[in-house]
XYZ file of C-alpha atoms in Angstrom:
524
model
C -23.316 -15.696 -84.980
C -21.096 -14.891 -82.038
C -20.670 -11.239 -81.247
C -17.245 -9.660 -80.793
C -17.997 -9.236 -77.142
C -18.930 -12.920 -76.960
C -15.598 -13.908 -78.495
C -13.792 -11.767 -75.939
C -15.784 -13.418 -73.160
C -14.938 -16.888 -74.436
C -11.282 -15.945 -74.822
C -11.221 -14.516 -71.327
C -12.841 -17.659 -69.947
C -10.367 -19.921 -71.751
C -7.440 -17.777 -70.607
C -8.509 -17.910 -66.975
C -9.274 -21.641 -67.261
C -5.863 -22.420 -68.758
C -4.077 -20.350 -66.128
C -5.989 -22.196 -63.440
C -4.924 -25.504 -64.958
C -1.305 -24.361 -65.023
C -1.426 -23.223 -61.398
C -3.160 -26.466 -60.421
C -0.550 -28.466 -62.340
C 2.287 -26.648 -60.595
C 0.595 -27.235 -57.251
C 0.322 -30.941 -57.993
C 3.904 -31.244 -59.214
C 5.370 -29.443 -56.226
C 3.339 -30.621 -53.298
C 1.876 -34.035 -54.073
C 3.930 -37.255 -54.096
C 4.589 -38.836 -57.466
C 1.644 -41.171 -58.046
C 2.825 -44.735 -57.697
C 6.439 -43.561 -57.875
C 6.249 -44.435 -61.590
C 9.511 -42.766 -62.522
C 11.746 -44.581 -60.054
C 14.523 -46.805 -61.373
C 15.269 -49.433 -58.691
C 18.742 -50.275 -60.021
C 19.757 -46.592 -60.119
C 18.610 -45.809 -56.585
C 21.287 -45.369 -53.927
C 21.581 -47.215 -50.617
C 24.270 -46.316 -48.078
C 24.998 -45.759 -44.391
C 26.602 -47.146 -41.250
C 23.696 -49.522 -40.656
C 25.159 -51.734 -43.388
C 28.433 -52.123 -41.435
C 28.622 -54.765 -38.697
C 31.185 -52.761 -36.740
C 28.947 -49.724 -36.290
C 27.156 -50.874 -33.141
C 24.409 -48.483 -32.053
C 21.130 -48.806 -30.127
C 19.339 -48.338 -33.434
C 21.239 -48.877 -36.662
C 20.292 -46.823 -39.689
C 20.982 -46.299 -43.366
C 19.599 -44.239 -46.226
C 17.851 -44.716 -49.571
C 17.907 -42.084 -52.307
C 15.174 -42.390 -54.928
C 16.529 -41.966 -58.480
C 14.479 -41.767 -61.672
C 15.038 -43.601 -64.957
C 17.129 -40.687 -66.252
C 19.560 -40.992 -63.365
C 18.312 -37.885 -61.545
C 17.861 -37.834 -57.779
C 14.272 -37.130 -56.783
C 13.969 -33.963 -54.698
C 10.339 -34.369 -53.643
C 8.644 -37.276 -51.940
C 7.680 -40.132 -54.272
C 5.322 -41.431 -51.564
C 5.962 -42.846 -48.123
C 5.368 -46.458 -49.238
C 7.857 -46.325 -52.117
C 10.332 -48.713 -50.485
C 10.073 -51.761 -48.270
C 12.902 -53.198 -46.193
C 13.240 -56.723 -44.814
C 16.083 -57.703 -42.478
C 16.735 -61.253 -41.320
C 19.494 -63.393 -39.843
C 21.689 -65.191 -42.384
C 21.493 -68.287 -40.223
C 17.860 -69.345 -40.327
C 18.399 -71.287 -37.109
C 19.086 -68.040 -35.260
C 15.784 -66.717 -33.995
C 16.541 -63.042 -33.509
C 13.981 -60.356 -32.948
C 14.655 -57.454 -35.314
C 12.376 -54.430 -35.240
C 12.251 -52.844 -38.708
C 9.628 -50.088 -39.026
C 8.731 -48.720 -42.475
C 11.359 -46.378 -43.961
C 10.928 -42.749 -42.939
C 10.065 -40.517 -45.879
C 12.191 -37.381 -45.416
C 10.180 -35.478 -48.010
C 13.106 -34.703 -50.317
C 13.439 -37.953 -52.245
C 15.490 -39.648 -49.524
C 14.421 -42.210 -46.934
C 15.821 -43.152 -43.541
C 15.767 -46.837 -42.580
C 16.040 -47.783 -38.899
C 16.279 -51.149 -37.195
C 16.879 -52.334 -33.649
C 18.409 -55.725 -32.874
C 17.306 -57.643 -29.787
C 19.951 -60.313 -30.192
C 23.322 -60.849 -31.841
C 23.402 -62.306 -35.347
C 26.454 -64.567 -35.177
C 26.701 -65.239 -38.911
C 25.306 -61.894 -39.954
C 22.278 -60.248 -41.512
C 20.636 -60.001 -44.900
C 19.122 -56.634 -45.804
C 16.594 -56.634 -48.627
C 15.472 -53.263 -50.029
C 12.535 -53.410 -52.452
C 10.597 -51.082 -54.714
C 7.385 -52.728 -55.905
C 8.936 -56.156 -55.197
C 12.040 -55.305 -57.259
C 15.430 -55.256 -55.473
C 16.858 -51.755 -55.127
C 20.475 -50.841 -55.981
C 22.693 -53.791 -54.948
C 20.091 -55.393 -52.723
C 20.157 -57.828 -51.027
C 23.011 -56.624 -48.818
C 24.947 -59.031 -46.629
C 26.330 -57.821 -43.298
C 28.878 -60.406 -42.248
C 28.651 -61.428 -38.603
C 28.921 -61.205 -35.828
C 26.482 -58.285 -35.734
C 26.205 -57.288 -32.085
C 23.105 -55.843 -30.457
C 23.058 -52.813 -28.164
C 23.427 -54.670 -24.858
C 26.222 -57.003 -25.928
C 29.270 -56.165 -23.793
C 31.945 -56.549 -26.453
C 34.120 -53.428 -26.738
C 36.550 -52.855 -29.586
C 40.013 -52.815 -27.917
C 41.521 -50.354 -30.408
C 39.927 -46.920 -30.197
C 41.329 -45.795 -33.535
C 39.740 -48.801 -35.256
C 36.412 -47.984 -33.615
C 36.608 -44.317 -34.631
C 37.331 -45.321 -38.210
C 34.364 -47.699 -38.347
C 32.104 -45.043 -36.817
C 33.452 -42.469 -39.292
C 34.182 -40.025 -36.490
C 35.329 -36.573 -37.647
C 39.013 -35.771 -37.283
C 38.290 -32.615 -35.281
C 35.449 -31.367 -33.092
C 35.861 -27.584 -32.733
C 33.942 -27.372 -29.462
C 36.149 -29.994 -27.815
C 39.267 -28.111 -28.892
C 37.830 -24.859 -27.558
C 36.766 -26.380 -24.239
C 40.150 -27.928 -23.486
C 42.156 -24.769 -24.166
C 41.499 -23.845 -20.545
C 42.886 -27.188 -19.363
C 46.360 -28.011 -20.715
C 46.654 -30.387 -17.743
C 44.135 -32.024 -15.415
C 45.505 -32.444 -11.886
C 43.435 -35.279 -10.450
C 44.613 -34.704 -6.881
C 43.532 -31.063 -6.994
C 40.258 -32.095 -8.612
C 39.384 -34.502 -5.784
C 39.971 -31.796 -3.182
C 38.546 -28.683 -4.847
C 35.468 -29.852 -6.721
C 33.597 -31.257 -3.673
C 34.434 -28.134 -1.647
C 33.225 -25.681 -4.280
C 30.371 -27.469 -5.991
C 28.974 -30.277 -3.807
C 25.999 -28.142 -2.767
C 25.274 -26.768 -6.246
C 22.612 -29.182 -7.422
C 24.096 -32.478 -8.526
C 27.589 -33.768 -9.274
C 28.626 -37.297 -10.166
C 32.249 -38.278 -9.598
C 33.185 -41.056 -12.030
C 36.204 -43.287 -12.387
C 36.512 -45.658 -15.326
C 39.167 -48.258 -14.562
C 39.835 -51.202 -16.859
C 36.666 -50.206 -18.744
C 34.558 -50.669 -15.598
C 32.527 -47.725 -14.299
C 32.496 -46.527 -10.683
C 30.858 -43.451 -9.202
C 29.847 -41.475 -6.144
C 27.208 -38.759 -5.980
C 27.313 -35.263 -4.478
C 24.502 -32.779 -3.957
C 20.749 -32.894 -3.468
C 19.590 -33.572 -7.008
C 21.478 -36.493 -8.479
C 18.692 -38.576 -10.022
C 19.797 -37.528 -13.489
C 22.831 -39.762 -13.020
C 20.677 -42.336 -14.790
C 21.342 -40.464 -18.045
C 25.113 -40.268 -17.621
C 25.214 -43.869 -16.366
C 23.350 -45.268 -19.355
C 25.505 -43.430 -21.887
C 28.802 -44.429 -20.272
C 27.634 -48.039 -20.014
C 26.612 -48.029 -23.662
C 29.915 -46.503 -24.733
C 32.048 -48.972 -22.752
C 30.155 -51.868 -24.342
C 31.325 -50.642 -27.750
C 34.884 -49.387 -27.302
C 37.546 -49.670 -24.647
C 38.021 -46.365 -22.828
C 41.277 -45.199 -21.284
C 41.408 -45.105 -17.491
C 39.900 -41.747 -16.613
C 38.477 -39.883 -13.595
C 36.116 -36.928 -13.949
C 33.075 -35.059 -12.649
C 29.775 -34.683 -14.523
C 27.380 -31.911 -13.578
C 23.834 -33.274 -13.892
C 22.171 -29.943 -13.146
C 20.962 -27.428 -15.703
C 23.502 -24.652 -15.277
C 27.230 -24.903 -16.062
C 29.336 -24.367 -12.943
C 32.951 -23.250 -13.404
C 33.146 -19.447 -13.638
C 36.899 -19.001 -13.098
C 38.791 -17.402 -15.944
C 41.625 -19.380 -17.571
C 44.181 -16.821 -16.324
C 43.019 -17.095 -12.693
C 45.366 -18.528 -10.069
C 44.625 -21.276 -9.420
C 42.881 -21.775 -12.719
C 39.494 -23.342 -13.442
C 38.762 -27.014 -12.852
C 37.302 -29.178 -15.629
C 33.693 -30.193 -15.091
C 31.697 -31.961 -17.770
C 28.237 -30.480 -18.334
C 25.344 -30.904 -20.732
C 25.250 -27.203 -21.520
C 27.921 -24.533 -21.882
C 27.900 -20.769 -21.635
C 30.133 -17.881 -22.618
C 30.554 -17.065 -18.914
C 31.697 -20.519 -17.755
C 34.480 -23.004 -18.507
C 32.620 -26.300 -18.330
C 33.448 -28.969 -20.915
C 30.295 -29.568 -22.937
C 28.767 -32.970 -23.643
C 25.675 -33.696 -25.752
C 22.611 -32.963 -23.621
C 20.968 -35.666 -21.583
C 17.868 -35.164 -23.738
C 19.442 -36.052 -27.078
C 21.573 -38.717 -25.391
C 18.614 -40.481 -23.802
C 16.462 -40.191 -26.916
C 19.281 -41.766 -28.944
C 19.600 -44.682 -26.530
C 15.830 -45.201 -26.408
C 15.016 -44.656 -30.095
C 12.159 -46.900 -31.281
C 11.534 -47.999 -27.736
C 11.142 -45.636 -24.791
C 10.709 -42.216 -26.426
C 8.366 -40.648 -28.970
C 10.647 -37.936 -30.322
C 14.219 -38.737 -31.251
C 16.839 -37.496 -33.688
C 15.836 -40.075 -36.297
C 12.047 -40.194 -36.077
C 11.681 -36.424 -36.360
C 13.220 -36.601 -39.836
C 10.148 -38.414 -41.114
C 7.638 -36.100 -39.457
C 8.512 -32.627 -40.682
C 5.016 -31.641 -41.706
C 3.764 -30.526 -45.110
C 6.042 -29.258 -47.878
C 7.275 -25.684 -47.496
C 4.664 -24.196 -49.828
C 1.847 -25.798 -47.842
C 3.017 -24.691 -44.400
C 1.255 -21.891 -42.551
C 3.267 -18.688 -43.003
C 3.444 -17.861 -39.305
C 6.046 -18.177 -36.578
C 5.159 -20.730 -33.915
C 6.038 -21.371 -30.271
C 4.712 -23.578 -27.498
C 6.529 -24.222 -24.251
C 6.814 -23.770 -20.497
C 7.267 -20.455 -18.715
C 10.950 -21.156 -17.995
C 12.149 -17.735 -19.220
C 10.454 -14.344 -19.170
C 11.040 -13.776 -22.880
C 8.650 -16.649 -23.502
C 5.920 -14.625 -21.839
C 6.869 -11.698 -24.057
C 6.298 -13.968 -27.043
C 2.685 -14.448 -26.016
C 2.167 -10.688 -25.737
C 3.714 -10.224 -29.175
C 1.487 -12.967 -30.525
C -1.634 -11.191 -29.288
C -0.526 -7.972 -31.000
C 0.556 -9.697 -34.224
C -1.615 -12.814 -34.599
C -1.084 -12.877 -38.362
C 2.686 -13.237 -37.806
C 3.093 -15.234 -34.599
C 1.228 -18.011 -32.795
C 2.759 -18.371 -29.319
C 1.451 -19.886 -26.102
C 2.587 -21.100 -22.676
C 1.579 -24.712 -22.019
C 2.841 -25.115 -18.451
C 3.345 -22.728 -15.531
C 5.980 -23.104 -12.814
C 8.331 -20.103 -12.706
C 5.836 -17.235 -13.183
C 2.611 -18.658 -11.799
C 1.393 -15.221 -10.755
C 1.262 -14.263 -14.451
C -0.803 -17.231 -15.648
C -4.165 -15.527 -15.162
C -3.078 -12.565 -17.262
C -1.140 -14.441 -19.956
C -3.280 -17.561 -20.197
C -2.500 -21.226 -20.718
C -2.408 -22.818 -24.154
C -3.237 -26.474 -24.859
C -0.391 -28.838 -25.602
C 0.538 -29.355 -29.239
C 2.289 -32.494 -30.470
C 5.863 -31.686 -31.437
C 5.523 -32.984 -34.979
C 2.626 -30.553 -35.471
C 5.037 -27.662 -34.919
C 6.224 -28.228 -38.476
C 2.878 -27.223 -39.926
C 4.315 -23.706 -39.582
C 7.059 -22.166 -41.708
C 8.926 -20.476 -38.873
C 9.924 -21.873 -35.475
C 10.882 -19.536 -32.617
C 13.621 -20.954 -30.392
C 13.866 -19.151 -27.041
C 16.018 -20.257 -24.099
C 14.479 -22.036 -21.146
C 16.465 -22.189 -17.921
C 19.490 -22.676 -20.187
C 19.706 -23.482 -23.901
C 16.388 -24.767 -25.209
C 16.925 -28.489 -25.722
C 14.332 -28.499 -28.508
C 16.773 -26.680 -30.804
C 18.361 -29.794 -32.385
C 14.909 -31.200 -33.131
C 13.746 -27.919 -34.674
C 16.851 -27.833 -36.857
C 16.058 -31.317 -38.165
C 12.676 -30.127 -39.395
C 12.120 -28.255 -42.630
C 10.935 -25.002 -41.063
C 13.055 -21.873 -40.665
C 14.399 -21.552 -37.118
C 14.410 -18.069 -35.572
C 16.934 -18.460 -32.748
C 17.263 -16.085 -29.830
C 20.817 -14.855 -29.216
C 22.059 -16.611 -26.102
C 25.019 -17.043 -23.797
C 24.188 -20.753 -23.645
C 25.159 -23.372 -26.203
C 25.118 -27.091 -26.913
C 27.957 -29.215 -28.216
C 27.217 -28.718 -31.937
C 26.512 -24.969 -32.130
C 30.015 -24.086 -33.348
C 29.210 -25.748 -36.684
C 26.217 -23.477 -37.298
C 26.184 -19.920 -38.610
C 23.461 -17.301 -38.280
C 22.090 -16.285 -41.657
C 23.259 -19.557 -43.195
C 21.593 -22.223 -41.052
C 19.114 -20.187 -38.988
C 18.029 -16.578 -38.443
C 19.327 -14.862 -35.310
C 16.986 -12.806 -33.124
C 18.097 -10.312 -30.473
C 18.031 -11.583 -26.920
C 15.258 -9.142 -25.932
C 13.262 -10.224 -29.021
C 12.953 -6.601 -30.154
C 13.574 -7.536 -33.790
C 11.530 -10.750 -33.895
C 8.531 -9.228 -35.682
C 10.829 -7.661 -38.278
C 12.589 -11.002 -38.813
C 9.260 -12.757 -39.365
C 8.235 -10.063 -41.845
C 11.585 -10.474 -43.620
C 11.011 -14.222 -43.917
C 7.529 -13.718 -45.363
C 8.784 -11.139 -47.869
C 11.836 -13.211 -48.861
C 10.316 -16.653 -49.080
C 12.951 -18.209 -51.341
C 15.830 -17.051 -49.134
C 14.039 -18.141 -45.970
C 13.495 -21.565 -47.501
C 17.154 -21.790 -48.520
C 18.293 -21.069 -44.948
C 15.828 -23.620 -43.574
C 17.092 -26.301 -45.965
C 20.754 -25.526 -45.230
C 20.087 -25.794 -41.509
C 18.331 -29.110 -41.954
C 21.183 -30.543 -44.031
C 23.743 -29.471 -41.410
C 21.672 -30.868 -38.549
C 21.238 -34.228 -40.280
C 25.009 -34.568 -40.449
C 25.872 -33.186 -37.012
C 23.165 -34.970 -35.036
C 23.554 -38.521 -36.290
C 23.636 -41.004 -33.392
C 27.112 -42.118 -34.469
C 28.375 -38.537 -34.099
C 27.025 -38.401 -30.559
C 29.014 -41.500 -29.586
C 32.089 -40.104 -31.303
C 31.737 -36.876 -29.340
C 31.557 -38.606 -25.966
C 34.526 -40.803 -26.814
C 36.696 -37.966 -28.120
C 35.927 -35.838 -25.043
C 36.973 -38.601 -22.648
C 40.019 -39.472 -24.750
C 41.167 -35.836 -24.798
C 40.552 -35.510 -21.070
C 42.466 -38.719 -20.289
C 45.441 -37.511 -22.302
C 45.778 -34.448 -20.043
C 45.434 -36.174 -16.685
C 48.275 -35.953 -14.193
C 48.052 -38.538 -11.468
C 46.436 -41.944 -11.579
C 42.677 -42.380 -12.023
C 41.468 -44.054 -8.837
C 38.407 -45.885 -7.594
C 37.800 -44.219 -4.239
C 36.522 -46.173 -1.244
C 33.067 -44.610 -1.327
C 32.546 -45.233 -5.037
C 30.105 -47.913 -6.133
C 30.261 -49.993 -9.288
C 27.845 -49.278 -12.118
C 27.343 -52.749 -13.615
C 26.392 -53.657 -17.144
C 22.989 -55.308 -17.646
C 23.270 -59.054 -17.073
C 19.781 -60.317 -17.868
C 18.717 -62.286 -20.938
C 18.563 -59.142 -23.088
C 22.329 -58.757 -22.717
C 23.237 -62.324 -23.645
C 25.814 -62.604 -26.420
C 29.095 -64.228 -27.309
C 31.851 -61.698 -27.863
C 34.274 -62.752 -30.577
C 36.757 -59.899 -30.333
C 39.340 -61.991 -28.459
C 39.062 -60.960 -24.833
C 42.160 -62.938 -23.844
C 44.277 -60.681 -26.049
C 42.543 -57.621 -24.643
C 43.107 -58.736 -21.047
C 46.769 -59.334 -21.782
C 47.135 -55.844 -23.187
C 45.559 -54.414 -20.051
C 48.015 -56.247 -17.810
C 50.908 -54.884 -19.855
C 49.569 -51.349 -19.390
C 49.236 -51.814 -15.642
């Protein structure tokens, strides 16, 4: 006979056991990939993106796969990183083309990012086969009719509007419109006289002229090595689309230069820079960091705007509920972060990994070991603090699935105008006085913090696509060229910046260069 107390004990045990099973079941369903991706319907899955269009020539082409179940519902958690396989080959089996196709990147939300880099031109085209457990996915195999040009093929599209349409460039870029309000006209003669006088000793300036789609330049200043980044982007762009004749200056230093107000007499001069500020009038381009990483994706860099999307750490519920920062000592507020971290270790893990600007403080503050960037995303909250200018890690942090706590700043990059505090990230006062409170808010409002993090990630995925970067450079130069007065000129001390001419650049351009050359002669 079981006593009443014994029955209560058994009931209590069963109740606790069942609750544990429920909690365990929820944990499994939320945080663990679907075993074997059993619910996926290959024919209902979605495949799309510019990497399936021959005209969208990029260093690394890319497209997307959305996993869909047998009920027609998009998966919103990872079904497993090996759910899909992709094979890409030349349609003409006699064409021996090297094509680097790494496994699809699992973005953790049911979608996958497929990347591939061509090392030769596929004259007849490519076949793209997307498989799930050896079953073709969606409308696979896909045929990309040739020619499909590789990155180093010098074969620009003569019609810029055609190129913009193929690249799906946005109709308007708010930052470009804002930057050019100060420059209704660009007097090239004044530019040639004033810019060297005022700025030649301010770090590094590169004076470019693009004539007949050929690039020429001269350098000014002590620190001009970073011209390699502007050179490589302009060369890449002119291989893809014909640019108007244009003459301009690029500032390859950290700080924007032109401080004159628009109502000054004479007014400000247009200088292209990788960073803008509320106190200057420079025309902003995408930073050299995101530009170079885009050009060298899957080759010369570890972190880029595509690879980071597949390395965003554990799901939100499994991340450590702390704010995280690692970086150099390039701004004093970063040292303040370490002090705050020591006082609030349960809220913030911050450390300085390299000392240069405040070496006298290293002994007191300490030096933290380096942490791989992808490991940042083990934490729920990322603190973004300026360096010498805007922190160039910001776009990469936004592409993760952590909540970004961004310091208020006078500095900005080309895409900031699309983002809104409270919607895409959480703003923190410049002196960091409210940072601890913002971290506490995020911990106490987990669902809202997660919503902001996800909204920021979605926006960043759209804004920071490699195609958008090319569109931005093109639209900036096109807008600039339309406001020039005077004729863009190759000056005597300018040197040519040639396209690569080794075997990696070999290709046959089929766009009809004779027609293009004729059009150029008519313009001249």
